[in-house]
mmCIF file of C-alpha atoms (C1' of nucleotides) in Angstrom:
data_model
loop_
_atom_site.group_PDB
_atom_site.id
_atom_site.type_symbol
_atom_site.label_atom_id
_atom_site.label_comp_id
_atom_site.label_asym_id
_atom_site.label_seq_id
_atom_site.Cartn_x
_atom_site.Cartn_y
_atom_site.Cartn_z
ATOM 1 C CA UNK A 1 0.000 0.000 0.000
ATOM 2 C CA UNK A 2 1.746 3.023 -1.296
ATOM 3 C CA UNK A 3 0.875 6.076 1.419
ATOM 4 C CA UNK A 4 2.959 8.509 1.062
ATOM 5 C CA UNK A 5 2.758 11.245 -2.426
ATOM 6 C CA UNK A 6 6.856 12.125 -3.417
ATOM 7 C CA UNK A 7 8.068 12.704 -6.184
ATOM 8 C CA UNK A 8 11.363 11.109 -6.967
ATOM 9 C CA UNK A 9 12.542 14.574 -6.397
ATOM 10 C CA UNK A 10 11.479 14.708 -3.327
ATOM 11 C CA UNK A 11 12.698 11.377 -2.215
ATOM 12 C CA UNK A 12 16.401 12.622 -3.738
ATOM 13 C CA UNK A 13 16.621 15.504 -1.409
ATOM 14 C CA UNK A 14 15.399 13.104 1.336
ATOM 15 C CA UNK A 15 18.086 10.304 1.003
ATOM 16 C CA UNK A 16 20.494 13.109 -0.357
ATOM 17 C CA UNK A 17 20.213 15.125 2.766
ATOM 18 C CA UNK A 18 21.121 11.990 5.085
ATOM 19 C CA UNK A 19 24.244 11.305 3.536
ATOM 20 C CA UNK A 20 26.147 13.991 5.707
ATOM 21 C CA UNK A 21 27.501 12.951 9.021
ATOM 22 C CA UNK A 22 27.327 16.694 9.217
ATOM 23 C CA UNK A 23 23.567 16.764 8.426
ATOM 24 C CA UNK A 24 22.671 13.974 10.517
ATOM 25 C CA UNK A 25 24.411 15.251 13.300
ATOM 26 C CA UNK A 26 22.506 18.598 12.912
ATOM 27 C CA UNK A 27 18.901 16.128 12.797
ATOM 28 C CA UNK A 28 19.745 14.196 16.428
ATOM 29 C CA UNK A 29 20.530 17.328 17.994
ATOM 30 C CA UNK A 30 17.700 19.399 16.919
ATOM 31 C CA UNK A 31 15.755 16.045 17.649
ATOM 32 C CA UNK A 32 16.386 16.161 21.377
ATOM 33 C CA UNK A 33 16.546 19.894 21.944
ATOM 34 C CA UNK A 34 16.059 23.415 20.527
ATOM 35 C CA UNK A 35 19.137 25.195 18.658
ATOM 36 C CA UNK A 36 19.135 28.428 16.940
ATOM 37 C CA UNK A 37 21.319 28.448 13.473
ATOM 38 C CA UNK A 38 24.392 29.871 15.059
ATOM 39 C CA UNK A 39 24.406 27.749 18.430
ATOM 40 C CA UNK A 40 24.537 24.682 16.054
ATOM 41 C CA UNK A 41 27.404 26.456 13.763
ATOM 42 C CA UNK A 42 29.501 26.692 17.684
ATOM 43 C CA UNK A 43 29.452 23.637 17.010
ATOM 44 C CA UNK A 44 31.171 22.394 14.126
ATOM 45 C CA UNK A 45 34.668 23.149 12.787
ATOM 46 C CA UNK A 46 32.768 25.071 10.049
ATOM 47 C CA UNK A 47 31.819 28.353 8.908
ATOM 48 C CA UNK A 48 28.332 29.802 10.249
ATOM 49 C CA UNK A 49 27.381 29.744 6.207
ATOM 50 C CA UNK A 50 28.260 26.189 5.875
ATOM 51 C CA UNK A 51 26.100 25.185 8.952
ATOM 52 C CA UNK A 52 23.386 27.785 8.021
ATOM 53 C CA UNK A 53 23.370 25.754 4.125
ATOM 54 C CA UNK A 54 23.754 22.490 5.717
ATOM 55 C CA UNK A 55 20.580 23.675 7.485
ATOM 56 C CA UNK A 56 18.628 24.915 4.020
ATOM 57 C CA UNK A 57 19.404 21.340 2.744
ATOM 58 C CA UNK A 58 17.949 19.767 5.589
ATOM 59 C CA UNK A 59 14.556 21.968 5.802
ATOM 60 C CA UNK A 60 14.048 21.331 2.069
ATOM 61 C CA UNK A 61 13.991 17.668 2.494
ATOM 62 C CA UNK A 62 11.567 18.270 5.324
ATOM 63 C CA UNK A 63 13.546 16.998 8.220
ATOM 64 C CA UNK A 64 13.939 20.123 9.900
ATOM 65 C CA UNK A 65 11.740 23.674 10.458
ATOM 66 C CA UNK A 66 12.835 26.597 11.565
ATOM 67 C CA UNK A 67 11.092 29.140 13.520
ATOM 68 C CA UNK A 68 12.370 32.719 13.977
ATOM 69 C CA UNK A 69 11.942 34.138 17.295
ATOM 70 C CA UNK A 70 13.264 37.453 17.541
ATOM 71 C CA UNK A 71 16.560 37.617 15.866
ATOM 72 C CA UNK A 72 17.046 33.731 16.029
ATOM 73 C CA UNK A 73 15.886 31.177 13.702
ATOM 74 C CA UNK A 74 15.103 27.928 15.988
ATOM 75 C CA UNK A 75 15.940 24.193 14.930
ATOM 76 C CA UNK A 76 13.617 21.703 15.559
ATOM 77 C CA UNK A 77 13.586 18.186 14.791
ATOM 78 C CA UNK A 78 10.865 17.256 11.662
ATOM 79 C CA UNK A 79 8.912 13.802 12.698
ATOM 80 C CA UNK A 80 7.429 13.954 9.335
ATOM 81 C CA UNK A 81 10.290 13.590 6.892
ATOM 82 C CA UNK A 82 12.273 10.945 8.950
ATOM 83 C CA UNK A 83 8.841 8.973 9.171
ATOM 84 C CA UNK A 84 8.959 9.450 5.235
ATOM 85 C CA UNK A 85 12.568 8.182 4.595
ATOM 86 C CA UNK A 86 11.290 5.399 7.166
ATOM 87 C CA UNK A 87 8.378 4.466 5.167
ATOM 88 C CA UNK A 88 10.593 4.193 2.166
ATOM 89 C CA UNK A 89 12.926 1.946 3.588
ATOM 90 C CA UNK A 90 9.697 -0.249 4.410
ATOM 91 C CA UNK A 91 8.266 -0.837 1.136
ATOM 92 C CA UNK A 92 11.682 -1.793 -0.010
ATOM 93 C CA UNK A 93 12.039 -4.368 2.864
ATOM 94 C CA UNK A 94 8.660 -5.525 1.801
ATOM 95 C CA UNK A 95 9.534 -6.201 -1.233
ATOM 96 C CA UNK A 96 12.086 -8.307 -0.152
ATOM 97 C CA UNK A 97 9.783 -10.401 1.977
ATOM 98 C CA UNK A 98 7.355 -10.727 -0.762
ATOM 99 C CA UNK A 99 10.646 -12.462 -3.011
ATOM 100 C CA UNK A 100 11.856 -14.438 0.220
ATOM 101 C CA UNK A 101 8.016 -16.059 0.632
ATOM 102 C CA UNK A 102 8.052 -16.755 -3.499
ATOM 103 C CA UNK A 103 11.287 -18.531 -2.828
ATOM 104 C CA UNK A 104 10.082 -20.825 -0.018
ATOM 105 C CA UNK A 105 6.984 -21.433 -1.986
ATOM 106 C CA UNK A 106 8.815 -22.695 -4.959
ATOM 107 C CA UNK A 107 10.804 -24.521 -2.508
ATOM 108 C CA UNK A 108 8.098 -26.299 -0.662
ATOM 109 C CA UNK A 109 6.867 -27.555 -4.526
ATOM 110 C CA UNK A 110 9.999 -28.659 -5.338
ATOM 111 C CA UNK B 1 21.956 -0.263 21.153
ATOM 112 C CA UNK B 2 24.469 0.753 18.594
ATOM 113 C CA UNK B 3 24.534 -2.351 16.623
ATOM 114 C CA UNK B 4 26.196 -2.258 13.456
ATOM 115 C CA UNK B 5 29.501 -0.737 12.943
ATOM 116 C CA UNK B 6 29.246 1.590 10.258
ATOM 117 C CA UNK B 7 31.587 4.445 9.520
ATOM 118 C CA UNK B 8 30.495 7.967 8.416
ATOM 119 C CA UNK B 9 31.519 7.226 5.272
ATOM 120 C CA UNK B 10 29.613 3.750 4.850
ATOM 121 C CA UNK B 11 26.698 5.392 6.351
ATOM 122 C CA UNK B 12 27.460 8.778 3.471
ATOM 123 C CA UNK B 13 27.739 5.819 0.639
ATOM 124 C CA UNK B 14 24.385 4.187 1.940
ATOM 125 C CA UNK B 15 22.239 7.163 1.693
ATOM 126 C CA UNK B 16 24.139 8.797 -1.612
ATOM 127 C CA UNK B 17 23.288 5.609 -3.187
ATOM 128 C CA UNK B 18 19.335 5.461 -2.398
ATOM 129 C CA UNK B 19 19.326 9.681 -3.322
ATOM 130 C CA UNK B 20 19.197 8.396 -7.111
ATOM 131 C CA UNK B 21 15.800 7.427 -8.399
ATOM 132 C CA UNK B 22 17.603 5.399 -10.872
ATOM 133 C CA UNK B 23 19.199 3.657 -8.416
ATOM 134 C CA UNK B 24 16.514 2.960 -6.206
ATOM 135 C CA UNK B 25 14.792 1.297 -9.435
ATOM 136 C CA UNK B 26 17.636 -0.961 -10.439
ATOM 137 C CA UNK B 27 17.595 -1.668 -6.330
ATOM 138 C CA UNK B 28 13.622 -2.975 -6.410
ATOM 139 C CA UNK B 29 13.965 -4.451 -10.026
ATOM 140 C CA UNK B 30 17.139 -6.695 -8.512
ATOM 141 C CA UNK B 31 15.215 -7.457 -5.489
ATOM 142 C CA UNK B 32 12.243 -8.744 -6.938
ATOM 143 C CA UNK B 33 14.667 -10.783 -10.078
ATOM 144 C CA UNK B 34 17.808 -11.328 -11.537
ATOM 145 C CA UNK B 35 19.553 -9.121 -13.963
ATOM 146 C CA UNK B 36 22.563 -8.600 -15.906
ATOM 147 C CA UNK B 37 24.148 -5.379 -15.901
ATOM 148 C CA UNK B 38 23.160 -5.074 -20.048
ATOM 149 C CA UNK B 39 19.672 -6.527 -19.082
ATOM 150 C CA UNK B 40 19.579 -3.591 -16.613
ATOM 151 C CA UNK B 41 21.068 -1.002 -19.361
ATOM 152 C CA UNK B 42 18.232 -1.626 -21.738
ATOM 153 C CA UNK B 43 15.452 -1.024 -19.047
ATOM 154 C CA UNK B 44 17.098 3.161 -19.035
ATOM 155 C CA UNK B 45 17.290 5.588 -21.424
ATOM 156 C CA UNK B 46 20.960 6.313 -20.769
ATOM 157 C CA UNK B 47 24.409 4.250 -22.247
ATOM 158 C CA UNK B 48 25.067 0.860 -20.765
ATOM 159 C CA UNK B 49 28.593 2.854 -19.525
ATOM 160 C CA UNK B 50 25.986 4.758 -16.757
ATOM 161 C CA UNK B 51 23.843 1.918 -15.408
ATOM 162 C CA UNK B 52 27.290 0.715 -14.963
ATOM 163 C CA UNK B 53 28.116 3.405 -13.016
ATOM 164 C CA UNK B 54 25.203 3.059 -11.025
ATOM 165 C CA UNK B 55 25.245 -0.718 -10.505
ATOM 166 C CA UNK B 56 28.968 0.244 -8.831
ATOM 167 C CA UNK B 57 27.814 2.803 -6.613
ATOM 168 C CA UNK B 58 24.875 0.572 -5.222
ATOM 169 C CA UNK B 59 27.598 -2.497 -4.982
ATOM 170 C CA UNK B 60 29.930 -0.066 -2.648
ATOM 171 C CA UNK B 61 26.800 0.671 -0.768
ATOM 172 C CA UNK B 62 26.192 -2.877 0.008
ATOM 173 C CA UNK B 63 23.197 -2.466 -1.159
ATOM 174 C CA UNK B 64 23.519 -5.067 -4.232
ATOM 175 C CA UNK B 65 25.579 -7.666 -5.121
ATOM 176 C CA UNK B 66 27.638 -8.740 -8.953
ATOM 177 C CA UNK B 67 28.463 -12.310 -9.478
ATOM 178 C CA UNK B 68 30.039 -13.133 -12.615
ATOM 179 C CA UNK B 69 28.513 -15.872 -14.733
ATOM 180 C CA UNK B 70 29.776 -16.821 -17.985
ATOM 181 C CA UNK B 71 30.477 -13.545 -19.761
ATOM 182 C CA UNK B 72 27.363 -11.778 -17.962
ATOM 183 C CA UNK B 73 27.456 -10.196 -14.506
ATOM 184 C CA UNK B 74 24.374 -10.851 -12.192
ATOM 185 C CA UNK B 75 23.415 -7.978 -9.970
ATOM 186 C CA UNK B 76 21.093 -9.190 -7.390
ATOM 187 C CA UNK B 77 19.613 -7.414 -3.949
ATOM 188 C CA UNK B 78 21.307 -7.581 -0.812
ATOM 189 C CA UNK B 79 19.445 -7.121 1.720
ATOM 190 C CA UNK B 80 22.272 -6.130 4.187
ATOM 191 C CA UNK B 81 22.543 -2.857 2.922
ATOM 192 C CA UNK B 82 19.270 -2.058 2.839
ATOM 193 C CA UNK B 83 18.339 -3.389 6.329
ATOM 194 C CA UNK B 84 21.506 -0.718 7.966
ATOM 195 C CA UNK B 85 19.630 1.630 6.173
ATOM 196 C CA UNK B 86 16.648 0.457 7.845
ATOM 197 C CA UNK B 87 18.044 0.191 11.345
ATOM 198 C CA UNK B 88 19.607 3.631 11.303
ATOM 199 C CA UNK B 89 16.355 5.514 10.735
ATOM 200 C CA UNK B 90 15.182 3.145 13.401
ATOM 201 C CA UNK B 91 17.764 4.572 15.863
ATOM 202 C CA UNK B 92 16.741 8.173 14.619
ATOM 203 C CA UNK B 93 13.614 7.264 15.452
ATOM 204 C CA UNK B 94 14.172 5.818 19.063
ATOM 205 C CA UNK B 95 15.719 9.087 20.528
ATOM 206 C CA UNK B 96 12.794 10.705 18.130
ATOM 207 C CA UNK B 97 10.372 8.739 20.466
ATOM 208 C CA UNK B 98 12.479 9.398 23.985
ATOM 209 C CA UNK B 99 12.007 13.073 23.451
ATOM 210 C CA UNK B 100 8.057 12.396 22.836
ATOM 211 C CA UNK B 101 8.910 10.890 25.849
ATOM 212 C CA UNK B 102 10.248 13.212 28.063
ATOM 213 C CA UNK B 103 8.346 15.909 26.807
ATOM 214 C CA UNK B 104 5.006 13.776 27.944
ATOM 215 C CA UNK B 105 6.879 13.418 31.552
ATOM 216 C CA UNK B 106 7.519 17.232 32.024
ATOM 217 C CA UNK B 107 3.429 17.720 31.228
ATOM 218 C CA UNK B 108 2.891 14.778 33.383
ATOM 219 C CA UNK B 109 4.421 16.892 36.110
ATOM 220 C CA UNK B 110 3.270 19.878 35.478
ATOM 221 C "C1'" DG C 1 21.422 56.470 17.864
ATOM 222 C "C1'" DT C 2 25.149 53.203 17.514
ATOM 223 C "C1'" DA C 3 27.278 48.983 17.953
ATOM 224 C "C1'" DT C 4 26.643 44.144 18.039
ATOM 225 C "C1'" DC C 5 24.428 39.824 17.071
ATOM 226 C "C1'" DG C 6 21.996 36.450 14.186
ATOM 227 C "C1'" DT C 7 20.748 35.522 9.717
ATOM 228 C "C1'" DA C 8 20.576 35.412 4.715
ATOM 229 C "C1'" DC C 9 22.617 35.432 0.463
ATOM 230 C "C1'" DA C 10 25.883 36.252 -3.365
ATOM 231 C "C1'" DA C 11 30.237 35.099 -5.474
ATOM 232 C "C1'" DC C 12 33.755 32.175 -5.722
ATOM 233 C "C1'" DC C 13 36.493 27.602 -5.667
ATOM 234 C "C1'" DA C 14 37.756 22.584 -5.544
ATOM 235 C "C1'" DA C 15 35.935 18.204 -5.672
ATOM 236 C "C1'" DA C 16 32.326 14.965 -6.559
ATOM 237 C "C1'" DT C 17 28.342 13.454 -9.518
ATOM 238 C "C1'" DG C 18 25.966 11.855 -13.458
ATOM 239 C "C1'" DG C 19 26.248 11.640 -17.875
ATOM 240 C "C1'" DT C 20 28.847 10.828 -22.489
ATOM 241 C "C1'" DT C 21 32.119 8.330 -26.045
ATOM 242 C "C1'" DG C 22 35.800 5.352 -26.997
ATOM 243 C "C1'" DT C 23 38.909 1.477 -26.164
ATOM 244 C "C1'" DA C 24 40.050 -3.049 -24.716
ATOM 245 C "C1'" DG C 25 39.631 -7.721 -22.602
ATOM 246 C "C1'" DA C 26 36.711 -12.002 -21.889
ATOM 247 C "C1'" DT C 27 33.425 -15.117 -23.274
ATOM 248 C "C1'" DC C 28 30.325 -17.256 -26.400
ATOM 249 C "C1'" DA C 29 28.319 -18.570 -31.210
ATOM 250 C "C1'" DG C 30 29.106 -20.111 -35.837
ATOM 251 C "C1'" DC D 1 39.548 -18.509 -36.200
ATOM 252 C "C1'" DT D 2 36.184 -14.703 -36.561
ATOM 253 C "C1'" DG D 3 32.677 -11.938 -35.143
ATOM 254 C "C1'" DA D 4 29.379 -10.494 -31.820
ATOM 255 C "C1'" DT D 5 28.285 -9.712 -26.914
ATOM 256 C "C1'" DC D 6 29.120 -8.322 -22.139
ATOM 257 C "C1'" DT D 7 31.799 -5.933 -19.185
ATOM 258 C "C1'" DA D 8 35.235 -2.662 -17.376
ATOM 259 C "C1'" DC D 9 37.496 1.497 -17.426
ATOM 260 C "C1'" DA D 10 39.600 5.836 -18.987
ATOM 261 C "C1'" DA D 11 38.892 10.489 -20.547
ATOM 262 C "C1'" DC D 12 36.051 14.103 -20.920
ATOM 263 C "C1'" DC D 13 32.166 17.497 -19.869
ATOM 264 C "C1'" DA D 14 28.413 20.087 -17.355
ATOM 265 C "C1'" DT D 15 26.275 20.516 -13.085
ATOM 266 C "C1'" DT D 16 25.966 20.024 -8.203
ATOM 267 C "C1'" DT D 17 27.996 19.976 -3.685
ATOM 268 C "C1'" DG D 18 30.369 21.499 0.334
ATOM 269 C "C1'" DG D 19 33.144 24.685 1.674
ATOM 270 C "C1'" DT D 20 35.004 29.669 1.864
ATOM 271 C "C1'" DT D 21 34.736 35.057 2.383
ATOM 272 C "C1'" DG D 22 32.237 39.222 2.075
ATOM 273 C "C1'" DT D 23 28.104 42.091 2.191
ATOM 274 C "C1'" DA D 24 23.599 43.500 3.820
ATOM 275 C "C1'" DC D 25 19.791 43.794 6.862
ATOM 276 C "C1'" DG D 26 16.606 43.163 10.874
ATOM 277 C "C1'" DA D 27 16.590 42.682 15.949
ATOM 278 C "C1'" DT D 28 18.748 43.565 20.337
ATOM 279 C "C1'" DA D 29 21.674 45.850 23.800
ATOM 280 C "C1'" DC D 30 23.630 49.908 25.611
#
DNA sequence: GTATCGTACAACCAAATGGTTGTAGATCAG
DNA sequence: CTGATCTACAACCATTTGGTTGTACGATAC
């Protein structure tokens, strides 16, 4: 049962923002607390414009929001897209237990 | 439980590979049957040199495997690969659920 | 008001990506 | 043996990526 609606493009930017350790880094710490832009950038041995487009990439592909509040953006973890990339993952392994049952069925006739 | 031991960069190669739509077809099409790497070519509008290319970056993923047979190469699923893939979204999603968690504990007090 | 902080964005650069064509080595068919 | 098929790989090209520095602008502090 096919849920979700993405595009492939939207699936690209998904996977594609995951394979960062930078990136994924940034997504378990927004996941278990708040961080503006720049109190992620202390960080990492990066510039604050690396962090803040690390950032971008990761709000596009729906795994992060931000939130301004005053003259800070806020980080926060996005349930939604990692649930997506989840759900991918899923049909895939699906797949793969549909082909393992066809192989023990043409076992058990042979 | 950190299970698996998986570098940055295996865990970079996992997710670049799957950020390909192309890829992620050849991936279900291998799961579900066997292909050669020319049986795969002809299924894309692109040369036989670039499903190549593809096929490679999926192997290095772990995510399918070549055996040689005769002059042909059979790509087939692994399902290694794709269940690390799995398991690490699991993980993001078990410190996705502590901080539900938590956050249900401070209302609880309040 | 002025200085500082947090952010956004442009311009630039090196390296990686995704594609191409061409060449060459194995393997199979006749 | 010869020719066709399957694969691998090099060389090349355009675009994207991940980083940099610099500039600009709104919000805050003093």
């Amino acid at each position: 049962m096919v849920v979700d609606q993405l595009s492939d493009a939207d699936v690209d930017r998904l996977f594609q923002a995951l394979a960062d350790a930078t990136r994924r880094d940034i997504v378990r710490r927004v996941t278990v607390a708040e961080y503006s832009v720049s109190g992620l950038a202390a960080l990492y041995a990066m510039s604050f414009a690396a962090v803040q487009k690390h950032v971008a990439v990761l709000e596009r592909a729906s795994l992060v929001t931000k939130e301004k509040r005053g003259r800070e953006q806020i980080v926060r973890g996005n349930h939604e897209g990692l649930a997506k990339a989840r759900r991918l993952l899923d049909e895939y392994e699906a797949i793969w237990r549909q082909r393992a049952g066809r192989i023990a069925d043409i076992l058990a006739e042979g």
